[in-house]
């Protein structure tokens, strides 16, 4: 019967026809039957079968257990012919239940075939088992076989298309979440350098790529020029071969791509290269160069476009914040310079103070934002001395009790000048001005604060101020040798200074001494 069925198949005996080119991978069909002749005949009957110009690839299993092993390692089997009676009377039914319930495979189309319908009545099987068709072998001629395969494969194809669409939608949603997560971090970055490094990291995470990248900045006015000089393109950051590339020339092919992106005002995708175009309202334009992006998809490109918009906003906010902070910092340094020159402090005292404070804050465990804040605020620590008379401020000898009382007013005066501001830098400067002469043991002024009641900014400034004062000449004393300065700081730990901060400073004295030398008045 089965042999006759195969010979009568029009696909088996039809006229010769030029083979058509395949448009995709073969449909994989699993034959599960303990009779080898069934395998042979099924293959013969379907040997010339095509659906969407795709042929069939057969996989053979001769027992339910063998089929389980195959399906456990192959997730692309489109359909299976399953015999009911094999190593047991219900081996095929047990396999069907395993496929649907344990293997969780809802896509594969299952056609149950049996030579003994009495063993598994059709009505019971259809109701109790998740199969797609039921055929008695005695009734399954070639046409019914072909029809059932067409029906099963079309159903599988449609299920796969729906699943791919669902996965694409899920991927897009996940991608959008990655964009939001990636760009949200950029808003928190406080410096141009960190923004550049953060951007390259976020783009790599967004696209799951390990590419060679560069972030380049260009003034919008320069970008409008017909002849854009290379020195107008500023490399902010780089990875891979472009790491530490700031002082090197941009390779000619890359430079031409950058200029083209500026001219066309859009992102470019060239082979496996990408140039991102990120304009900001301030007039600056960021360009992101990436290579080895041959795996990038259309979805990734759409995500990059969304990312670019968010980056533009983040960069705009960063520039505005930086402009405000730079303005505040410049005013603070200028006022600090006024006090420095009036009191005839050692040259560059406030600049060294700022750098000492920044380094010590980081070493003490403060985060980058706090360290930058104390760096900008510390130059104002002695602003209150503006109100101190020259006769007292510049007196080379010892001050009288009355003169000392006037001198001790400068912290409160400084706080009055800087206080009541909501700006973080000025607020920090007010605290530092008021508390930088407090001592850890409570013997300082003006309030006699003790221990951790003194703000950590003021405790850091106290160490930096004394270190610089002792290591440089003043109108009333010569510079101390650095060894004597260290000994004095050790003696004052726990009295004048926070002992933990003092120890951190002393343990890293090479760093601070290097800063002292680099920013000394000889420089």
Coordinates of C-alpha atoms in Angstrom, one line a residue:
X1 CA 0.0 0.0 0.0
X2 CA 2.7 2.5 1.0
X3 CA 4.9 1.6 -1.9
X4 CA 2.0 2.0 -4.3
X5 CA 1.1 5.3 -2.8
X6 CA 4.7 6.6 -3.4
X7 CA 4.7 5.4 -7.0
X8 CA 1.4 7.1 -7.8
X9 CA 2.5 10.4 -6.4
X10 CA 2.5 13.1 -9.0
X11 CA 5.5 14.6 -7.3
X12 CA 7.3 11.2 -7.6
X13 CA 6.4 10.4 -11.2
X14 CA 5.6 13.8 -12.8
X15 CA 7.3 15.2 -15.8
X16 CA 10.8 16.6 -15.7
X17 CA 11.1 20.2 -14.8
X18 CA 14.1 22.5 -14.4
X19 CA 14.8 22.9 -10.7
X20 CA 14.1 26.2 -9.2
X21 CA 16.6 28.1 -7.1
X22 CA 15.9 27.7 -3.3
X23 CA 14.9 30.8 -1.5
X24 CA 15.6 29.7 2.0
X25 CA 16.7 26.8 4.2
X26 CA 15.0 23.4 3.9
X27 CA 11.9 22.7 5.9
X28 CA 12.9 20.1 8.5
X29 CA 10.5 17.2 9.0
X30 CA 10.9 14.6 11.7
X31 CA 9.7 11.0 10.9
X32 CA 9.1 9.0 14.1
X33 CA 8.3 5.4 13.3
X34 CA 9.8 2.0 14.2
X35 CA 9.2 0.7 10.7
X36 CA 12.0 1.6 8.3
X37 CA 9.8 1.1 5.2
X38 CA 7.6 4.0 6.5
X39 CA 10.6 6.3 6.5
X40 CA 11.6 5.3 3.0
X41 CA 8.2 5.6 1.5
X42 CA 7.5 9.0 3.1
X43 CA 10.7 10.3 1.7
X44 CA 10.0 9.0 -1.8
X45 CA 6.5 10.5 -1.8
X46 CA 7.8 13.9 -0.7
X47 CA 11.1 13.9 -2.5
X48 CA 10.2 16.7 -4.9
X49 CA 8.0 18.6 -2.5
X50 CA 8.6 22.4 -2.4
X51 CA 6.9 25.2 -0.5
X52 CA 8.1 28.7 -1.1
X53 CA 10.8 27.2 -3.3
X54 CA 12.2 25.5 -0.2
X55 CA 12.8 21.7 -0.2
X56 CA 12.4 19.3 2.7
X57 CA 15.1 17.9 5.0
X58 CA 14.1 14.6 6.7
X59 CA 15.3 13.6 10.2
X60 CA 14.7 10.0 11.3
X61 CA 13.8 8.7 14.7
X62 CA 12.8 5.0 15.3
X63 CA 11.5 5.4 18.8
X64 CA 9.9 8.0 21.0
X65 CA 13.0 8.3 23.2
X66 CA 15.2 8.9 20.1
X67 CA 12.8 11.6 19.0
X68 CA 13.0 13.3 22.3
X69 CA 16.8 13.4 22.1
X70 CA 16.6 14.9 18.6
X71 CA 14.0 17.6 19.5
X72 CA 15.9 18.5 22.6
X73 CA 18.8 19.6 20.5
X74 CA 16.9 20.9 17.4
X75 CA 14.5 23.8 17.8
X76 CA 13.9 24.3 14.1
X77 CA 11.9 21.2 13.2
X78 CA 8.8 22.4 11.4
X79 CA 6.6 19.3 11.7
X80 CA 6.7 15.6 12.7
X81 CA 5.0 12.4 11.7
X82 CA 4.5 10.4 14.9
X83 CA 3.6 6.8 15.0
X84 CA 1.4 5.8 18.0
X85 CA 2.7 2.3 18.6
X86 CA 6.5 1.9 18.8
X87 CA 8.5 0.7 21.8
X88 CA 5.2 0.7 23.7
X89 CA 1.5 0.9 22.8
X90 CA 1.3 4.6 23.6
X91 CA 4.9 5.7 22.9
X92 CA 3.7 8.2 20.3
X93 CA 1.1 9.8 22.6
X94 CA 3.7 10.1 25.4
X95 CA 6.0 11.8 22.9
X96 CA 3.3 14.3 22.0
X97 CA 2.7 15.1 25.6
X98 CA 6.4 15.5 26.2
X99 CA 6.8 17.9 23.2
X100 CA 4.1 20.2 24.3
X101 CA 4.4 20.1 28.1
X102 CA 8.0 19.4 29.0
X103 CA 9.9 20.6 25.9
X104 CA 7.5 23.6 25.7
X105 CA 7.4 23.4 21.9
X106 CA 4.2 24.9 20.7
X107 CA 5.3 25.7 17.2
X108 CA 6.1 22.3 15.7
X109 CA 3.1 20.8 13.8
X110 CA 2.3 17.2 14.9
X111 CA 0.6 14.7 12.7
X112 CA -0.2 11.4 14.4
X113 CA -0.1 8.3 12.2
X114 CA -1.2 4.8 13.3
X115 CA -1.6 1.4 11.7
X116 CA -3.8 0.4 14.6
X117 CA -6.6 2.9 15.1
X118 CA -8.2 0.8 17.8
X119 CA -5.2 1.4 20.0
X120 CA -5.7 5.2 20.0
X121 CA -9.3 6.2 18.9
X122 CA -9.2 9.4 16.9
X123 CA -11.8 11.3 19.0
X124 CA -10.0 10.6 22.3
X125 CA -6.6 11.5 20.8
X126 CA -7.8 14.8 19.3
X127 CA -9.5 15.9 22.5
X128 CA -6.7 14.9 24.9
X129 CA -3.6 15.5 23.0
X130 CA -2.3 18.7 21.3
X131 CA -1.9 17.4 17.8
X132 CA -2.6 19.1 14.5
X133 CA -3.9 16.1 12.5
X134 CA -4.7 12.4 12.9
X135 CA -4.2 9.8 10.0
X136 CA -4.7 6.1 9.7
X137 CA -1.8 4.7 7.7
X138 CA -4.2 2.6 5.6
X139 CA -6.1 5.7 4.5
X140 CA -3.1 7.9 3.9
X141 CA -2.5 8.0 0.1
X142 CA 0.0 10.3 -1.6
X143 CA -2.4 13.1 -2.2
X144 CA -3.6 13.2 1.5
X145 CA 0.1 13.0 2.6
X146 CA 1.0 16.0 0.4
X147 CA -2.0 18.0 1.4
X148 CA -1.3 17.4 5.1
X149 CA 2.3 18.5 4.7
X150 CA 1.3 21.7 2.8
X151 CA -1.2 22.5 5.5
X152 CA 1.2 21.8 8.4
X153 CA 4.2 23.7 6.9
X154 CA 2.1 26.7 6.0
X155 CA 0.8 26.8 9.5
X156 CA 4.3 26.6 10.9
X157 CA 5.5 29.3 8.5
X158 CA 2.7 31.6 9.7
X159 CA 3.4 30.9 13.3
X160 CA 7.1 31.7 12.8
X161 CA 6.3 35.0 11.0
X162 CA 4.1 36.0 13.9
X163 CA 6.7 35.0 16.4
X164 CA 9.4 36.9 14.6
X165 CA 7.2 40.0 14.5
X166 CA 6.6 39.6 18.2
X167 CA 10.3 39.2 18.9
X168 CA 11.1 42.2 16.7
X169 CA 8.6 44.3 18.7
X170 CA 10.1 43.0 22.0
X171 CA 13.6 43.8 20.8
X172 CA 12.6 47.3 19.8
X173 CA 11.0 47.8 23.2
X174 CA 14.1 46.5 24.9
X175 CA 16.2 48.7 22.7
X176 CA 14.2 51.7 23.6
X177 CA 14.7 50.9 27.3
X178 CA 18.4 50.6 26.6
X179 CA 18.4 54.0 25.0
X180 CA 16.6 55.6 27.9
X181 CA 18.9 53.9 30.4
X182 CA 22.0 54.8 28.4
X183 CA 21.1 58.5 27.9
X184 CA 19.8 59.0 31.5
X185 CA 23.3 58.4 32.7
X186 CA 24.7 61.1 30.4
X187 CA 22.6 63.8 32.1
X188 CA 24.4 63.1 35.4
X189 CA 27.9 63.6 34.0
X190 CA 29.4 66.9 35.1
X191 CA 32.5 67.4 32.9
X192 CA 33.2 67.3 29.2
X193 CA 35.8 64.7 29.6
X194 CA 33.5 62.4 31.6
X195 CA 30.7 63.1 29.1
X196 CA 32.9 62.0 26.2
X197 CA 34.1 58.8 28.0
X198 CA 30.5 58.1 29.1
X199 CA 29.1 58.5 25.6
X200 CA 31.5 56.0 24.1
X201 CA 30.7 53.5 26.8
X202 CA 27.0 54.0 26.4
X203 CA 27.0 53.6 22.7
X204 CA 29.0 50.4 23.0
X205 CA 26.5 49.1 25.5
X206 CA 23.6 50.2 23.4
X207 CA 24.7 48.4 20.3
X208 CA 26.5 45.5 22.1
X209 CA 29.6 46.2 19.9
X210 CA 33.3 46.2 20.6
X211 CA 34.3 48.9 18.1
X212 CA 37.1 51.4 17.6
X213 CA 35.5 54.8 18.4
X214 CA 36.3 58.5 18.5
X215 CA 34.2 61.4 19.8
X216 CA 35.0 64.6 18.0
X217 CA 33.7 68.1 18.8
X218 CA 33.4 71.0 16.3
X219 CA 32.2 74.6 16.6
X220 CA 29.0 75.0 14.5
X221 CA 30.3 78.2 12.9
X222 CA 33.5 76.4 11.8
X223 CA 31.4 73.5 10.5
X224 CA 29.6 75.9 8.1
X225 CA 32.8 76.9 6.4
X226 CA 33.4 75.6 3.0
X227 CA 37.0 74.7 3.9
X228 CA 37.0 73.1 7.4
X229 CA 40.6 72.9 8.7
X230 CA 41.5 69.7 10.6
X231 CA 42.6 71.7 13.7
X232 CA 39.0 72.8 14.1
X233 CA 38.0 69.2 14.9
X234 CA 38.8 68.4 18.6
X235 CA 39.1 64.8 19.7
X236 CA 37.4 64.5 23.1
X237 CA 37.8 60.8 23.7
X238 CA 38.6 57.5 22.0
X239 CA 38.8 53.8 22.5
X240 CA 40.9 51.0 21.0
X241 CA 43.5 52.4 18.6
X242 CA 42.1 55.9 19.2
X243 CA 42.6 55.9 22.9
X244 CA 44.8 58.9 24.0
X245 CA 44.4 60.2 20.4
X246 CA 43.9 63.8 21.4
X247 CA 47.3 64.9 20.2
X248 CA 47.3 62.9 17.0
X249 CA 46.0 63.7 13.6
X250 CA 42.7 62.2 12.4
X251 CA 43.4 59.8 9.5
X252 CA 42.5 61.2 6.1
X253 CA 39.6 58.8 5.2
X254 CA 38.0 59.3 8.6
X255 CA 38.4 63.1 8.3
X256 CA 36.6 63.1 5.0
X257 CA 33.6 61.2 6.5
X258 CA 33.5 63.7 9.4
X259 CA 33.4 66.6 7.0
X260 CA 30.7 65.0 4.9
X261 CA 28.5 64.4 8.0
X262 CA 29.0 68.1 9.0
X263 CA 28.1 69.2 5.4
X264 CA 25.0 66.9 5.2
X265 CA 24.0 67.5 8.8
X266 CA 23.1 63.8 9.4
X267 CA 24.4 60.5 10.6
X268 CA 26.3 58.4 8.0
X269 CA 26.4 54.7 7.5
X270 CA 29.2 53.6 5.1
X271 CA 29.9 49.9 4.8
X272 CA 31.0 48.9 8.3
X273 CA 31.6 52.5 9.4
X274 CA 29.3 54.9 11.3
X275 CA 29.6 58.6 11.9
X276 CA 27.0 60.0 14.4
X277 CA 26.0 63.7 14.1
X278 CA 24.9 65.2 17.4
X279 CA 24.2 69.0 17.2
X280 CA 23.6 71.1 20.3
X281 CA 21.6 74.4 20.5
X282 CA 24.7 76.1 21.8
X283 CA 26.4 75.9 18.4
X284 CA 28.7 73.0 19.1
X285 CA 28.5 69.7 17.2
X286 CA 29.6 66.3 18.4
X287 CA 30.7 63.6 15.9
X288 CA 30.9 60.0 16.9
X289 CA 33.0 57.7 14.7
X290 CA 32.7 53.9 14.9
X291 CA 34.1 51.1 12.8
X292 CA 33.4 47.3 12.6
X293 CA 29.6 47.8 12.7
X294 CA 28.8 45.3 9.9
X295 CA 26.4 43.5 12.3
X296 CA 24.4 46.6 12.9
X297 CA 20.7 46.2 12.1
X298 CA 18.0 48.6 10.9
X299 CA 16.6 48.6 14.4
X300 CA 20.0 49.6 15.8
X301 CA 20.1 52.5 13.3
X302 CA 16.7 53.7 14.6
X303 CA 17.9 53.4 18.2
X304 CA 21.0 55.4 17.3
X305 CA 18.8 58.2 15.9
X306 CA 16.8 58.2 19.1
X307 CA 20.0 58.1 21.1
X308 CA 21.4 61.0 19.1
X309 CA 18.5 63.3 20.0
X310 CA 18.9 62.5 23.7
X311 CA 22.7 63.0 23.5
X312 CA 22.1 66.4 21.9
X313 CA 19.9 67.5 24.8
X314 CA 22.4 66.0 27.4
X315 CA 25.3 67.9 25.8
X316 CA 23.3 71.1 25.6
X317 CA 22.6 70.9 29.3
X318 CA 26.2 70.0 30.1
X319 CA 27.5 73.0 28.2
X320 CA 25.0 75.3 30.0
X321 CA 26.0 73.9 33.4
X322 CA 29.6 74.1 32.5
X323 CA 29.3 77.7 31.5
X324 CA 27.7 78.6 34.8
X325 CA 30.2 76.6 36.8
X326 CA 33.1 78.1 34.8
X327 CA 31.8 81.6 35.4
X328 CA 31.4 81.0 39.1
X329 CA 34.8 79.4 39.4
X330 CA 36.5 82.2 37.5
X331 CA 34.9 84.8 39.8
X332 CA 35.9 82.8 42.8
X333 CA 39.5 82.5 41.6
X334 CA 39.7 86.2 40.8
X335 CA 38.4 87.2 44.2
X336 CA 40.8 84.7 45.8
X337 CA 43.6 86.3 43.8
X338 CA 42.6 89.7 45.2
X339 CA 42.8 88.4 48.8
X340 CA 46.1 86.6 48.0
X341 CA 47.7 89.7 46.5
X342 CA 46.4 92.0 49.3
X343 CA 47.7 89.8 52.1
X344 CA 50.9 89.1 50.2
X345 CA 50.4 85.3 50.4
X346 CA 52.8 83.1 48.5
X347 CA 52.0 83.3 44.7
X348 CA 49.5 80.8 43.5
X349 CA 48.4 79.9 47.0
X350 CA 44.7 79.6 46.1
X351 CA 45.5 77.5 43.0
X352 CA 47.6 75.1 45.0
X353 CA 44.9 75.0 47.7
X354 CA 42.3 74.1 45.2
X355 CA 44.3 71.2 43.7
X356 CA 45.3 69.9 47.2
X357 CA 41.7 69.9 48.2
X358 CA 40.5 68.1 45.0
X359 CA 43.2 65.4 45.3
X360 CA 42.6 64.8 49.1
X361 CA 38.8 64.7 48.6
X362 CA 39.1 61.9 46.1
X363 CA 41.7 60.0 48.2
X364 CA 39.4 60.3 51.2
X365 CA 36.5 58.7 49.3
X366 CA 34.4 61.6 48.2
X367 CA 32.9 61.2 44.7
X368 CA 34.0 63.2 41.7
X369 CA 31.2 65.8 41.9
X370 CA 32.0 66.6 45.6
X371 CA 35.8 66.8 44.8
X372 CA 35.2 69.2 41.9
X373 CA 32.9 71.3 44.2
X374 CA 35.5 71.7 46.9
X375 CA 38.1 72.5 44.3
X376 CA 36.0 75.4 43.0
X377 CA 34.9 76.6 46.4
X378 CA 38.2 76.4 48.4
X379 CA 39.9 79.5 46.9
X380 CA 37.3 81.6 48.8
X381 CA 38.3 80.4 52.2
X382 CA 40.0 83.7 53.2
X383 CA 37.6 86.1 51.4
X384 CA 36.7 87.6 54.7
X385 CA 40.2 89.1 55.0
X386 CA 39.0 91.8 52.6
X387 CA 37.6 93.5 55.7
X388 CA 40.8 93.1 57.7
X389 CA 42.9 96.4 58.0
X390 CA 46.3 96.3 56.3
X391 CA 48.0 97.2 59.5
X392 CA 46.9 93.9 61.0
X393 CA 46.8 91.8 57.8
X394 CA 50.4 92.8 56.8
X395 CA 51.9 93.1 60.3
X396 CA 55.2 91.1 60.3
X397 CA 55.4 90.7 64.0
X398 CA 53.1 89.1 66.6
X399 CA 49.6 90.5 66.8
X400 CA 48.2 92.0 70.0
X401 CA 45.1 90.5 71.7
X402 CA 42.9 93.2 70.1
X403 CA 44.5 92.8 66.7
X404 CA 44.1 89.0 66.9
X405 CA 40.4 89.5 67.9
X406 CA 39.9 91.5 64.7
X407 CA 41.8 89.0 62.6
X408 CA 39.6 86.2 64.0
X409 CA 36.6 87.9 62.5
X410 CA 37.4 87.1 58.9
X411 CA 35.7 83.6 58.9
X412 CA 32.4 85.2 59.9
X413 CA 32.8 88.1 57.4
X414 CA 33.5 85.6 54.7
X415 CA 30.4 83.7 55.5
X416 CA 28.3 86.9 55.5
X417 CA 29.7 87.7 52.0
X418 CA 29.0 84.2 50.6
X419 CA 26.1 83.1 52.6
X420 CA 22.4 82.8 51.7
X421 CA 23.2 81.6 48.2
X422 CA 21.5 78.6 46.6
X423 CA 24.4 78.0 44.2
X424 CA 26.3 74.8 45.3
X425 CA 29.7 76.4 44.8
X426 CA 29.0 79.6 46.7
X427 CA 27.1 77.6 49.4
X428 CA 30.2 75.3 49.8
X429 CA 32.5 78.3 49.8
X430 CA 30.5 80.0 52.6
X431 CA 30.8 76.8 54.8
X432 CA 34.5 76.6 54.1
X433 CA 35.1 80.3 54.8
X434 CA 33.3 80.0 58.2
X435 CA 34.8 76.7 59.4
X436 CA 38.3 76.4 58.0
X437 CA 39.9 77.7 61.2
X438 CA 38.0 75.3 63.4
X439 CA 40.1 72.5 65.0
X440 CA 39.4 68.9 65.4
X441 CA 39.8 69.0 69.2
X442 CA 37.4 72.0 69.5
X443 CA 40.1 74.6 70.2
X444 CA 39.5 76.5 66.9
X445 CA 37.4 79.5 66.0
X446 CA 34.9 81.1 65.5
X447 CA 32.5 78.5 67.0
X448 CA 34.7 76.0 68.7
X449 CA 33.3 73.1 66.6
X450 CA 34.8 69.7 67.3
X451 CA 35.4 66.5 65.4
X452 CA 32.9 65.5 62.7
X453 CA 30.7 68.5 63.6
X454 CA 33.2 70.4 61.4
X455 CA 32.1 70.0 57.7
X456 CA 34.4 67.6 55.8
X457 CA 35.1 70.4 53.3
X458 CA 36.5 72.6 56.1
X459 CA 38.5 69.7 57.5
X460 CA 40.1 69.1 54.1
X461 CA 40.8 72.8 53.6
X462 CA 42.4 73.1 57.0
X463 CA 45.0 70.5 56.1
X464 CA 45.6 72.0 52.6
X465 CA 45.9 75.5 54.0
X466 CA 48.4 74.7 56.7
X467 CA 50.5 72.5 54.4
X468 CA 50.8 75.3 51.8
X469 CA 51.4 78.0 54.5
X470 CA 54.2 76.0 56.1
X471 CA 55.9 74.9 52.9
X472 CA 56.0 78.5 51.4
X473 CA 57.6 81.7 52.7
X474 CA 55.3 84.4 54.2
X475 CA 56.0 87.9 55.3
X476 CA 56.4 86.7 58.9
X477 CA 58.4 83.4 58.3
X478 CA 60.6 81.5 55.8
X479 CA 59.4 78.2 54.0
X480 CA 59.8 75.1 56.1
X481 CA 61.6 72.0 54.8
X482 CA 59.0 69.4 53.6
X483 CA 60.2 66.9 56.3
X484 CA 59.5 69.5 59.0
X485 CA 56.0 70.2 57.5
X486 CA 55.2 66.4 57.6
X487 CA 56.4 66.2 61.3
X488 CA 54.2 69.1 62.2
X489 CA 51.2 67.6 60.5
X490 CA 51.7 64.4 62.4
X491 CA 51.9 66.2 65.7
X492 CA 48.6 68.1 64.9
X493 CA 46.7 65.0 63.8
X494 CA 43.8 64.7 66.3
X495 CA 44.4 68.2 67.6
X496 CA 44.2 70.6 64.7
X497 CA 43.5 68.1 61.9
X498 CA 41.1 65.2 61.4
X499 CA 43.5 62.3 62.1
X500 CA 42.1 60.1 59.3
X501 CA 42.3 62.8 56.7
X502 CA 45.8 63.8 57.9
X503 CA 47.0 60.2 57.6
X504 CA 45.6 60.0 54.0
X505 CA 47.5 63.2 53.2
X506 CA 50.7 62.1 54.7
X507 CA 50.5 58.6 53.1
X508 CA 50.2 60.4 49.7
X509 CA 52.6 63.2 50.3
X510 CA 54.4 62.6 47.0
X511 CA 51.2 63.6 45.1
X512 CA 50.8 66.8 47.1
X513 CA 54.4 67.7 47.0
X514 CA 54.4 67.3 43.2
X515 CA 51.4 69.7 43.0
X516 CA 53.2 72.1 45.2
X517 CA 56.3 72.1 43.0
X518 CA 54.3 72.3 39.7
X519 CA 52.2 75.3 40.9
X520 CA 54.9 77.1 42.8
X521 CA 55.7 80.7 42.1
X522 CA 58.6 79.7 39.8
X523 CA 56.0 78.3 37.4

